[in-house]
Structure formats: C-alpha cells, structure tokens
Amino acid sequence: MLSSSRATGRGRRTVVAALGTALVAGTLLATGPGAQAAPWHHRPAPEHSRHHQPVMRELTPQVRAQLDTAIRSVLRTTKTPGVTVGLWAKGNHDYVRAFGTADKATHAPMSPGYNMRIGSVTKTFTVTALLRLVDHKQVRLDDPISRYVPGVPNGDHITLRHLAEMRSGLFNYLLDPDFGKDYLTDPRRTFSMSEMLAYSFKHPVAFPAGSKFDYSNTNTVLLAMVVQKVTGQPFDRYLARHVLQPAQLHHTFMPHGTEFPAPHARGYTDQTADGSIGDATDRNPLGGPSGAMISNLHDLRSWASVLADGDLLSRATQAERMKLKPTGMPGLSYGLGVFGNHGWIGHNGSLPGYQTVVVRLPRAGATLVVHTTSDIAFRGKAPATMFAKAVTSIVTPKNVYDIPVAPPARD
C-alpha cells in the first residue's frame, strides 16, 4: 500500500485501510498518527560470497522446520488468528502450510483450501484486463482518460498509463471524510464506481500527471470504467471471460456485494467505529476493481506466474507492464498494476479482516502466497508483510520481501 498520507483521525484511518489500498506501506494504518519509520536492515551478501550462494535454499526437512518455527513466531507476535503460506519453486519441493484458527468462536483450524478476500491484489487483474484491450488495439496506454470518462479532474492530461502506474495525482476516494462516514454508518453498503469517483473528484489534483507516485484506488476504478466503455460489457463479465478463464482460475471472481462462498476463514479487524476488534467477514469489501476480489491459494499460485511471465499479453505489452519505476520507498518499484519488491514481482492486498501477498521471484522460479485472517498492524507493520519477510529471510536471503513502515502523516 503505497498510500497517500492525507488521512488523519481514527475514523478516516479505518476507512483508508478498508479497501486493500495495500501496496507498499504494509497497511495504510501505518500512515496515521503514531506510525514510525522503520530502519532498513536488509544488506546484500558480501561480494566474495555472492557467487557461492544459491538463489533459493532447498526445502529440506531442516529448512521446513525453520519455516514452521518462524511462521509460528510471527503468528504469536502479531496475534494473528490464522495464516496460510504457499511456497513453490522450480525443481524444489513445495511448502504449503496453514497455522492457527479460521474461526475464533469455533476454533476451526486454518486450511490452505479456503477462499479468501484478496484486497488490492485485485488491481493486478483489473490492469491486466485493460492491457488485453491494448493488445487488441482497442485502447492505447497514452490515451487521455477524458477520451473515455468525462468529468475527471485534469482528465485531458492524465493517461491510462498514468492511472495504471499510480502517477495520476487523483485523490484517493478512501481518504475522503464523507466516504469514511458513509462507510462506517453501513459497512455492508455497496458503492457504485460512479459513487466512488464522486468522493474523489471533490478534491483537487495533487500534482501534474506523471511527476510523482501516489497510490490511489481511484485510478483502478477509472480503468475498469474504460474497459466497460470500450467493450460495452460489465467489467466483471469482461474480466471473467478475457482474464480469469484464459488463466484457468476457477476459484477467483469479483463479488457484487458481500457474498463470500464457503469454505472461507473469518477475518478480524480493529478498523471499527470504536477501535475494538471485530469480525469483518461479512462486510462489503468495497472498491470493486480496486480491491474486492475473492480467490484461493491454488489460483493465486497460478496467477503469480501469469502476472510475472506475461502469459496473457504480447511480449511488447508485458514489457510495458514491467517498466518498474521508483516509488520513493527503499527496494520498492511500481509498473502497470504490479510492484517490484527486492526482486519479487507481484502485489499485496489489505482490507478489514484480511491481508494477502502474491509474488514471484523469476530468477529462482519461485512463488510465494500468504493469506492472513487479520489486518491488525503490529507496531505499524502489516501482518502479511511480516510473514512474507520471515519466509523469504530463510529461503531467499538475498531477496528478502519487505515493506517499510511509512512515516507518520503531517497534515
């Protein structure tokens, strides 16, 4: 969650993280009062030893035991109810484990077979849908958004590329106080894409298009509207037919409201009106094309490869997607709906009750998927980030996944 730091106050921070604006700050809660900047500890291996270290350690029984211990330690430290971790590598053994509970009331064990809400990982699907249209010559990345959606502030200068790479300068509707009030009043409410944009467009554009990186869910909503405009189809229908089906993802979809097919784990959050811990399972995940999708471990394993390898796109379009640019945060870069994190390629997601990391390390042929049943930050750090860092510190010590805690907002 590379987020804007414009939100202050408990109610606004609640909603800011509500939609999985998760990208590069671990959780948007980290941008609120009390969050501290974390020192950067990852150091490259000494020059003399680099050529003697494998990219990824073999998943021997000893390494598996280390992973079990590390994951259980993070589970205890963060008090996360449940987590699933999937790690796969070419020519290596798989590591797929579940820890903790899927339901604090029944104490049902966590399972790697559950459906999960994936938050901002949704953005990777939305941008892929747009890039399919680029390949079909139906849109161009350097088209202005005003060509497709009227009324966008600075719309004649903001291109589809700016939107996909989070450099539009458009206000993130999640940070609007009226949106926060409306959402907290009814967490099961469904907002249309036009309603979401209305919260954003009340605010001025923050900077000239292309000049800065600023993570905003507004961008992805607009891209979905472009897909609808050009194809004449509802976005979820086009997504299913032209992205999910070709990728053979049979357990991944865009919900219309609060539906959440069984089996699934329950999710817990402190993003509530009074700050107490509550059950967020049946909330509306909001955001549609920015953060509402549901998937499972098996599908996301496949999707990580599709995303990093460009299986659904032409070589030229995939090259455009993978033009990763600096974000201003150490070790983190962003392309078209995808990030680079210390060699790992993919995205993360966070929304009330759930966090996800879906990344691939191409040089090792390795894929990592993490699901948690809590978004409650530990000392400003996202639980999913802590699990992913623990795993990669052991198996890929030269490529440690991490997202630093953002500094506190100074409004």
Tab-separated table of C-alpha atoms in Angstrom:
chain	number	residue	atom	x	y	z
A	1	MET	CA	0.000	0.000	0.000
A	2	LEU	CA	1.772	2.908	-1.142
A	3	SER	CA	-0.679	5.284	0.122
A	4	SER	CA	-1.220	8.912	0.421
A	5	SER	CA	-0.653	10.166	3.942
A	6	ARG	CA	-3.503	12.624	3.852
A	7	ALA	CA	-5.734	10.796	6.316
A	8	THR	CA	-5.830	11.698	9.976
A	9	GLY	CA	-8.016	10.584	12.833
A	10	ARG	CA	-9.283	7.152	13.795
A	11	GLY	CA	-12.405	7.145	11.618
A	12	ARG	CA	-10.578	8.145	8.465
A	13	ARG	CA	-7.721	5.696	9.054
A	14	THR	CA	-10.305	2.970	9.476
A	15	VAL	CA	-11.671	3.508	6.027
A	16	VAL	CA	-8.349	4.189	4.389
A	17	ALA	CA	-7.213	0.652	5.061
A	18	ALA	CA	-10.700	-0.657	4.445
A	19	LEU	CA	-10.202	-1.392	0.832
A	20	GLY	CA	-6.884	-3.005	0.463
A	21	THR	CA	-5.102	0.026	-0.673
A	22	ALA	CA	-2.312	-2.216	0.284
A	23	LEU	CA	0.572	-1.819	-1.848
A	24	VAL	CA	3.707	-0.683	-0.459
A	25	ALA	CA	3.245	0.649	3.003
A	26	GLY	CA	2.229	-2.622	4.536
A	27	THR	CA	-1.030	-1.196	5.718
A	28	LEU	CA	-2.411	2.263	5.402
A	29	LEU	CA	-2.768	2.317	9.144
A	30	ALA	CA	0.948	2.940	9.027
A	31	THR	CA	0.335	6.410	7.626
A	32	GLY	CA	-1.697	7.508	10.623
A	33	PRO	CA	-0.666	9.043	13.909
A	34	GLY	CA	1.884	7.064	15.882
A	35	ALA	CA	3.452	5.154	13.000
A	36	GLN	CA	7.228	5.301	12.894
A	37	ALA	CA	9.635	4.987	10.015
A	38	ALA	CA	11.487	1.691	10.181
A	39	PRO	CA	15.225	1.412	9.565
A	40	TRP	CA	16.233	-0.593	6.507
A	41	HIS	CA	18.108	-3.672	7.692
A	42	HIS	CA	18.444	-5.868	4.606
A	43	ARG	CA	22.088	-5.979	3.473
A	44	PRO	CA	23.435	-7.618	0.309
A	45	ALA	CA	25.729	-10.596	0.711
A	46	PRO	CA	29.466	-9.807	0.725
A	47	GLU	CA	30.946	-9.710	-2.776
A	48	HIS	CA	33.206	-12.713	-2.218
A	49	SER	CA	30.285	-14.956	-1.229
A	50	ARG	CA	27.635	-13.968	-3.782
A	51	HIS	CA	28.691	-16.468	-6.414
A	52	HIS	CA	28.637	-19.333	-3.930
A	53	GLN	CA	25.116	-18.848	-2.615
A	54	PRO	CA	22.074	-20.369	-4.339
A	55	VAL	CA	19.212	-18.040	-5.245
A	56	MET	CA	16.867	-20.153	-3.124
A	57	ARG	CA	17.648	-22.674	-0.414
A	58	GLU	CA	16.439	-26.205	-0.947
A	59	LEU	CA	13.342	-27.003	1.109
A	60	THR	CA	14.980	-29.733	3.163
A	61	PRO	CA	13.354	-31.020	6.347
A	62	GLN	CA	15.619	-28.686	8.293
A	63	VAL	CA	14.574	-25.638	6.262
A	64	ARG	CA	10.918	-26.630	6.577
A	65	ALA	CA	11.332	-26.808	10.339
A	66	GLN	CA	12.878	-23.331	10.308
A	67	LEU	CA	9.911	-22.033	8.327
A	68	ASP	CA	7.434	-23.622	10.739
A	69	THR	CA	9.196	-22.011	13.685
A	70	ALA	CA	9.431	-18.588	12.046
A	71	ILE	CA	5.786	-18.531	10.974
A	72	ARG	CA	4.554	-19.629	14.392
A	73	SER	CA	6.686	-16.893	15.947
A	74	VAL	CA	5.082	-14.208	13.766
A	75	LEU	CA	1.648	-15.688	14.493
A	76	ARG	CA	2.250	-15.294	18.238
A	77	THR	CA	3.871	-11.871	17.967
A	78	THR	CA	1.137	-10.340	15.819
A	79	LYS	CA	-1.696	-12.303	17.482
A	80	THR	CA	-2.977	-13.131	14.002
A	81	PRO	CA	-5.720	-15.779	14.311
A	82	GLY	CA	-4.754	-17.704	11.179
A	83	VAL	CA	-2.359	-17.746	8.240
A	84	THR	CA	-1.717	-19.869	5.179
A	85	VAL	CA	1.624	-19.892	3.385
A	86	GLY	CA	2.337	-21.429	-0.005
A	87	LEU	CA	5.865	-21.568	-1.390
A	88	TRP	CA	6.699	-23.248	-4.678
A	89	ALA	CA	9.957	-23.356	-6.655
A	90	LYS	CA	11.138	-24.922	-9.871
A	91	GLY	CA	12.997	-28.139	-9.149
A	92	ASN	CA	12.313	-27.717	-5.463
A	93	HIS	CA	9.789	-29.159	-3.057
A	94	ASP	CA	6.562	-27.331	-2.240
A	95	TYR	CA	5.839	-25.878	1.163
A	96	VAL	CA	2.098	-25.384	1.799
A	97	ARG	CA	1.023	-24.967	5.403
A	98	ALA	CA	-1.773	-23.461	7.464
A	99	PHE	CA	-1.395	-22.256	11.047
A	100	GLY	CA	-3.819	-21.044	13.682
A	101	THR	CA	-7.580	-20.849	13.543
A	102	ALA	CA	-10.076	-19.923	10.856
A	103	ASP	CA	-12.763	-19.006	13.378
A	104	LYS	CA	-12.102	-17.655	16.857
A	105	ALA	CA	-15.539	-18.765	18.034
A	106	THR	CA	-15.389	-22.400	16.924
A	107	HIS	CA	-11.597	-22.771	16.892
A	108	ALA	CA	-11.812	-24.468	13.498
A	109	PRO	CA	-8.285	-24.927	12.141
A	110	MET	CA	-6.999	-22.790	9.313
A	111	SER	CA	-6.809	-24.550	5.939
A	112	PRO	CA	-4.914	-23.809	2.691
A	113	GLY	CA	-8.074	-24.716	0.782
A	114	TYR	CA	-10.139	-21.720	1.879
A	115	ASN	CA	-11.484	-18.930	-0.288
A	116	MET	CA	-10.069	-15.591	0.833
A	117	ARG	CA	-10.642	-11.897	0.155
A	118	ILE	CA	-7.524	-10.624	-1.626
A	119	GLY	CA	-7.812	-6.825	-1.397
A	120	SER	CA	-5.550	-4.862	-3.726
A	121	VAL	CA	-4.237	-7.952	-5.488
A	122	THR	CA	-7.453	-7.228	-7.419
A	123	LYS	CA	-5.589	-4.382	-9.133
A	124	THR	CA	-3.360	-6.846	-10.960
A	125	PHE	CA	-6.452	-8.360	-12.587
A	126	THR	CA	-8.008	-5.001	-13.445
A	127	VAL	CA	-4.872	-3.687	-15.114
A	128	THR	CA	-4.432	-6.975	-16.982
A	129	ALA	CA	-7.967	-6.568	-18.356
A	130	LEU	CA	-7.002	-3.132	-19.658
A	131	LEU	CA	-3.755	-4.442	-21.156
A	132	ARG	CA	-5.695	-7.103	-23.048
A	133	LEU	CA	-7.517	-4.225	-24.748
A	134	VAL	CA	-4.158	-2.627	-25.520
A	135	ASP	CA	-3.101	-5.829	-27.274
A	136	HIS	CA	-6.351	-5.846	-29.253
A	137	LYS	CA	-5.676	-2.242	-30.380
A	138	GLN	CA	-8.890	-1.063	-28.704
A	139	VAL	CA	-7.124	1.424	-26.419
A	140	ARG	CA	-3.652	2.929	-26.156
A	141	LEU	CA	-1.766	3.417	-22.912
A	142	ASP	CA	-1.104	7.051	-23.762
A	143	ASP	CA	-4.760	7.878	-24.429
A	144	PRO	CA	-6.119	10.546	-22.043
A	145	ILE	CA	-8.753	9.312	-19.625
A	146	SER	CA	-11.049	12.120	-20.833
A	147	ARG	CA	-11.489	10.191	-24.074
A	148	TYR	CA	-13.393	7.517	-22.150
A	149	VAL	CA	-14.655	9.005	-18.891
A	150	PRO	CA	-15.928	12.612	-18.736
A	151	GLY	CA	-15.503	14.872	-15.737
A	152	VAL	CA	-12.148	13.576	-14.475
A	153	PRO	CA	-10.090	16.423	-12.975
A	154	ASN	CA	-7.136	17.102	-15.286
A	155	GLY	CA	-8.535	14.331	-17.483
A	156	ASP	CA	-7.036	15.731	-20.703
A	157	HIS	CA	-3.535	15.267	-19.266
A	158	ILE	CA	-3.923	12.036	-17.272
A	159	THR	CA	-3.332	8.992	-19.462
A	160	LEU	CA	-4.297	5.366	-18.971
A	161	ARG	CA	-0.620	4.711	-18.312
A	162	HIS	CA	-0.572	7.297	-15.515
A	163	LEU	CA	-3.562	5.606	-13.922
A	164	ALA	CA	-2.091	2.099	-14.142
A	165	GLU	CA	1.253	3.151	-12.697
A	166	MET	CA	-0.295	5.246	-9.891
A	167	ARG	CA	1.032	8.577	-11.113
A	168	SER	CA	-2.182	10.461	-11.892
A	169	GLY	CA	-2.325	12.769	-8.867
A	170	LEU	CA	-6.031	11.988	-8.386
A	171	PHE	CA	-7.319	11.969	-4.816
A	172	ASN	CA	-7.874	8.529	-3.290
A	173	TYR	CA	-11.599	8.380	-2.529
A	174	LEU	CA	-10.905	6.219	0.535
A	175	LEU	CA	-9.380	9.270	2.190
A	176	ASP	CA	-12.454	11.434	1.778
A	177	PRO	CA	-14.093	12.049	5.194
A	178	ASP	CA	-17.612	11.779	3.757
A	179	PHE	CA	-16.764	8.397	2.303
A	180	GLY	CA	-15.465	7.310	5.696
A	181	LYS	CA	-18.626	8.454	7.405
A	182	ASP	CA	-20.885	6.773	4.872
A	183	TYR	CA	-18.977	3.506	5.005
A	184	LEU	CA	-18.806	3.319	8.787
A	185	THR	CA	-22.529	4.028	9.005
A	186	ASP	CA	-23.224	0.915	6.923
A	187	PRO	CA	-20.217	-1.410	6.338
A	188	ARG	CA	-22.376	-3.679	4.166
A	189	ARG	CA	-23.281	-0.910	1.748
A	190	THR	CA	-22.367	-1.329	-1.921
A	191	PHE	CA	-20.904	1.733	-3.658
A	192	SER	CA	-21.091	2.040	-7.440
A	193	MET	CA	-17.977	3.048	-9.345
A	194	SER	CA	-19.539	6.439	-10.105
A	195	GLU	CA	-20.229	6.979	-6.399
A	196	MET	CA	-16.616	6.175	-5.516
A	197	LEU	CA	-15.328	8.624	-8.095
A	198	ALA	CA	-17.631	11.359	-6.820
A	199	TYR	CA	-15.864	11.253	-3.436
A	200	SER	CA	-12.517	11.656	-5.215
A	201	PHE	CA	-13.431	14.361	-7.698
A	202	LYS	CA	-14.385	16.815	-4.937
A	203	HIS	CA	-10.665	17.226	-4.308
A	204	PRO	CA	-8.007	18.960	-6.404
A	205	VAL	CA	-5.384	17.017	-8.300
A	206	ALA	CA	-2.272	16.777	-6.132
A	207	PHE	CA	0.423	17.142	-8.820
A	208	PRO	CA	0.967	17.147	-12.591
A	209	ALA	CA	0.295	13.737	-14.110
A	210	GLY	CA	3.379	11.543	-14.285
A	211	SER	CA	5.503	13.623	-11.933
A	212	LYS	CA	5.086	11.566	-8.755
A	213	PHE	CA	3.977	8.198	-7.428
A	214	ASP	CA	0.889	8.303	-5.212
A	215	TYR	CA	-1.133	5.138	-4.644
A	216	SER	CA	-4.836	5.755	-5.236
A	217	ASN	CA	-7.756	3.374	-5.652
A	218	THR	CA	-9.435	5.990	-7.811
A	219	ASN	CA	-7.023	5.100	-10.616
A	220	THR	CA	-8.099	1.471	-10.870
A	221	VAL	CA	-11.794	2.307	-10.717
A	222	LEU	CA	-11.307	4.566	-13.734
A	223	LEU	CA	-9.505	1.823	-15.651
A	224	ALA	CA	-12.411	-0.538	-15.053
A	225	MET	CA	-14.764	2.111	-16.394
A	226	VAL	CA	-12.611	2.343	-19.521
A	227	VAL	CA	-12.952	-1.416	-20.005
A	228	GLN	CA	-16.727	-1.129	-19.695
A	229	LYS	CA	-16.909	1.816	-22.072
A	230	VAL	CA	-14.808	0.175	-24.787
A	231	THR	CA	-16.270	-3.330	-24.598
A	232	GLY	CA	-19.866	-2.468	-23.798
A	233	GLN	CA	-19.814	-5.171	-21.117
A	234	PRO	CA	-19.998	-5.040	-17.320
A	235	PHE	CA	-16.459	-5.085	-16.009
A	236	ASP	CA	-16.834	-8.330	-14.058
A	237	ARG	CA	-18.147	-10.122	-17.156
A	238	TYR	CA	-15.271	-8.981	-19.340
A	239	LEU	CA	-12.798	-9.861	-16.578
A	240	ALA	CA	-14.184	-13.379	-16.220
A	241	ARG	CA	-14.184	-14.102	-19.960
A	242	HIS	CA	-10.916	-12.472	-21.004
A	243	VAL	CA	-8.684	-12.802	-17.929
A	244	LEU	CA	-9.912	-15.399	-15.441
A	245	GLN	CA	-10.994	-18.052	-17.940
A	246	PRO	CA	-7.866	-17.882	-20.131
A	247	ALA	CA	-5.741	-18.055	-16.971
A	248	GLN	CA	-7.802	-21.083	-15.838
A	249	LEU	CA	-8.599	-19.556	-12.475
A	250	HIS	CA	-11.703	-21.433	-11.402
A	251	HIS	CA	-11.993	-20.104	-7.850
A	252	THR	CA	-11.385	-16.409	-8.498
A	253	PHE	CA	-14.126	-13.862	-9.084
A	254	MET	CA	-15.404	-10.349	-8.499
A	255	PRO	CA	-18.282	-10.329	-5.979
A	256	HIS	CA	-21.209	-7.984	-6.488
A	257	GLY	CA	-21.708	-7.332	-2.773
A	258	THR	CA	-20.922	-9.176	0.444
A	259	GLU	CA	-21.110	-12.715	-0.985
A	260	PHE	CA	-18.259	-14.925	0.176
A	261	PRO	CA	-18.536	-18.598	-0.842
A	262	ALA	CA	-17.702	-21.340	1.637
A	263	PRO	CA	-15.311	-22.589	2.707
A	264	HIS	CA	-13.690	-19.440	3.994
A	265	ALA	CA	-11.955	-18.206	7.106
A	266	ARG	CA	-13.355	-15.417	9.213
A	267	GLY	CA	-11.420	-12.166	9.243
A	268	TYR	CA	-10.782	-9.862	12.205
A	269	THR	CA	-10.008	-6.143	12.314
A	270	ASP	CA	-9.615	-3.185	14.614
A	271	GLN	CA	-10.955	-0.918	11.889
A	272	THR	CA	-14.230	-0.330	13.670
A	273	ALA	CA	-16.058	2.770	14.835
A	274	ASP	CA	-14.696	2.447	18.392
A	275	GLY	CA	-11.366	0.777	17.588
A	276	SER	CA	-12.286	-2.555	19.185
A	277	ILE	CA	-11.523	-5.834	17.421
A	278	GLY	CA	-14.466	-7.031	15.361
A	279	ASP	CA	-15.430	-9.667	12.806
A	280	ALA	CA	-15.174	-8.183	9.297
A	281	THR	CA	-16.057	-11.330	7.358
A	282	ASP	CA	-19.397	-10.151	6.050
A	283	ARG	CA	-18.528	-6.532	5.367
A	284	ASN	CA	-18.716	-5.269	1.828
A	285	PRO	CA	-15.085	-5.223	0.646
A	286	LEU	CA	-15.885	-2.112	-1.400
A	287	GLY	CA	-13.834	-0.897	-4.285
A	288	GLY	CA	-14.819	-3.470	-6.879
A	289	PRO	CA	-11.937	-3.276	-9.370
A	290	SER	CA	-9.594	-1.835	-6.728
A	291	GLY	CA	-9.899	-4.456	-4.028
A	292	ALA	CA	-12.986	-6.664	-3.871
A	293	MET	CA	-11.958	-9.957	-5.481
A	294	ILE	CA	-12.009	-13.413	-3.891
A	295	SER	CA	-9.557	-16.199	-4.687
A	296	ASN	CA	-7.672	-19.093	-3.097
A	297	LEU	CA	-4.112	-20.292	-2.648
A	298	HIS	CA	-4.078	-22.586	-5.693
A	299	ASP	CA	-5.399	-19.958	-8.103
A	300	LEU	CA	-3.061	-17.288	-6.797
A	301	ARG	CA	-0.081	-19.589	-7.263
A	302	SER	CA	-1.014	-19.824	-10.942
A	303	TRP	CA	-1.771	-16.120	-11.215
A	304	ALA	CA	1.647	-15.117	-9.842
A	305	SER	CA	3.290	-16.889	-12.783
A	306	VAL	CA	0.836	-15.482	-15.322
A	307	LEU	CA	1.435	-11.990	-13.999
A	308	ALA	CA	5.236	-12.138	-13.865
A	309	ASP	CA	5.677	-14.044	-17.125
A	310	GLY	CA	3.047	-12.155	-19.142
A	311	ASP	CA	1.231	-15.262	-20.325
A	312	LEU	CA	-1.940	-13.367	-21.318
A	313	LEU	CA	-0.183	-10.490	-23.070
A	314	SER	CA	2.019	-9.841	-26.055
A	315	ARG	CA	5.719	-9.537	-25.377
A	316	ALA	CA	5.615	-5.794	-26.083
A	317	THR	CA	2.722	-5.125	-23.726
A	318	GLN	CA	4.262	-7.214	-20.974
A	319	ALA	CA	7.435	-5.173	-21.380
A	320	GLU	CA	5.380	-2.016	-20.823
A	321	ARG	CA	3.834	-3.521	-17.681
A	322	MET	CA	7.245	-4.404	-16.292
A	323	LYS	CA	8.769	-0.936	-16.626
A	324	LEU	CA	9.125	-0.642	-12.878
A	325	LYS	CA	9.755	2.884	-11.619
A	326	PRO	CA	10.928	4.059	-8.177
A	327	THR	CA	8.215	4.763	-5.628
A	328	GLY	CA	10.326	6.690	-3.149
A	329	MET	CA	10.391	3.751	-0.725
A	330	PRO	CA	13.543	1.608	-0.385
A	331	GLY	CA	13.597	-1.504	-2.556
A	332	LEU	CA	10.126	-0.876	-3.978
A	333	SER	CA	9.168	-0.023	-7.536
A	334	TYR	CA	5.891	0.022	-9.445
A	335	GLY	CA	4.936	-0.696	-13.049
A	336	LEU	CA	1.490	-1.078	-14.566
A	337	GLY	CA	-0.540	-2.601	-11.721
A	338	VAL	CA	2.403	-4.614	-10.405
A	339	PHE	CA	5.255	-3.943	-7.993
A	340	GLY	CA	8.848	-5.000	-7.620
A	341	ASN	CA	9.934	-5.831	-4.079
A	342	HIS	CA	13.609	-6.775	-3.701
A	343	GLY	CA	13.439	-8.998	-6.771
A	344	TRP	CA	9.937	-10.325	-6.118
A	345	ILE	CA	7.231	-9.356	-8.631
A	346	GLY	CA	3.527	-9.144	-7.746
A	347	HIS	CA	1.223	-7.273	-5.414
A	348	ASN	CA	-0.203	-7.310	-1.920
A	349	GLY	CA	-3.633	-6.544	-0.558
A	350	SER	CA	-5.223	-5.417	2.684
A	351	LEU	CA	-8.766	-4.773	3.791
A	352	PRO	CA	-10.584	-5.175	7.094
A	353	GLY	CA	-10.002	-8.733	8.289
A	354	TYR	CA	-7.699	-9.988	5.543
A	355	GLN	CA	-4.277	-9.476	4.017
A	356	THR	CA	-2.615	-11.163	1.060
A	357	VAL	CA	0.792	-11.266	-0.592
A	358	VAL	CA	1.162	-12.774	-4.087
A	359	VAL	CA	4.687	-12.571	-5.503
A	360	ARG	CA	7.084	-14.415	-7.787
A	361	LEU	CA	10.881	-14.411	-7.852
A	362	PRO	CA	11.636	-15.073	-11.532
A	363	ARG	CA	15.358	-15.744	-11.094
A	364	ALA	CA	14.518	-18.647	-8.770
A	365	GLY	CA	11.284	-19.744	-10.444
A	366	ALA	CA	9.731	-19.316	-7.003
A	367	THR	CA	6.216	-18.239	-5.997
A	368	LEU	CA	5.027	-17.117	-2.564
A	369	VAL	CA	1.413	-16.641	-1.474
A	370	VAL	CA	0.442	-15.540	2.039
A	371	HIS	CA	-3.088	-15.132	3.417
A	372	THR	CA	-3.868	-13.787	6.894
A	373	THR	CA	-7.161	-13.548	8.785
A	374	SER	CA	-6.284	-10.188	10.317
A	375	ASP	CA	-5.186	-6.767	9.101
A	376	ILE	CA	-4.308	-5.528	12.587
A	377	ALA	CA	-0.890	-3.895	12.407
A	378	PHE	CA	1.889	-4.796	14.826
A	379	ARG	CA	3.915	-1.665	15.631
A	380	GLY	CA	2.745	-0.196	12.348
A	381	LYS	CA	3.743	-3.255	10.315
A	382	ALA	CA	1.286	-5.319	8.267
A	383	PRO	CA	0.979	-8.963	9.392
A	384	ALA	CA	1.222	-10.300	5.834
A	385	THR	CA	4.457	-8.362	5.311
A	386	MET	CA	5.903	-9.830	8.486
A	387	PHE	CA	5.051	-13.390	7.425
A	388	ALA	CA	6.458	-12.874	3.920
A	389	LYS	CA	9.623	-11.339	5.322
A	390	ALA	CA	10.065	-14.234	7.759
A	391	VAL	CA	9.733	-16.799	4.972
A	392	THR	CA	11.993	-15.054	2.468
A	393	SER	CA	14.647	-14.295	5.080
A	394	ILE	CA	15.071	-18.055	5.387
A	395	VAL	CA	14.667	-19.309	1.813
A	396	THR	CA	15.872	-16.361	-0.301
A	397	PRO	CA	18.183	-14.364	1.992
A	398	LYS	CA	19.457	-12.248	-0.926
A	399	ASN	CA	15.874	-11.340	-1.880
A	400	VAL	CA	14.021	-10.539	1.335
A	401	TYR	CA	10.463	-9.303	0.798
A	402	ASP	CA	9.780	-6.305	2.985
A	403	ILE	CA	7.784	-3.086	3.110
A	404	PRO	CA	8.997	-0.393	5.484
A	405	VAL	CA	6.593	1.345	7.783
A	406	ALA	CA	5.635	4.728	6.380
A	407	PRO	CA	6.401	7.833	8.444
A	408	PRO	CA	3.549	9.495	10.308
A	409	ALA	CA	1.289	11.872	8.458
A	410	ARG	CA	1.964	15.584	8.983
A	411	ASP	CA	-1.165	17.370	7.851
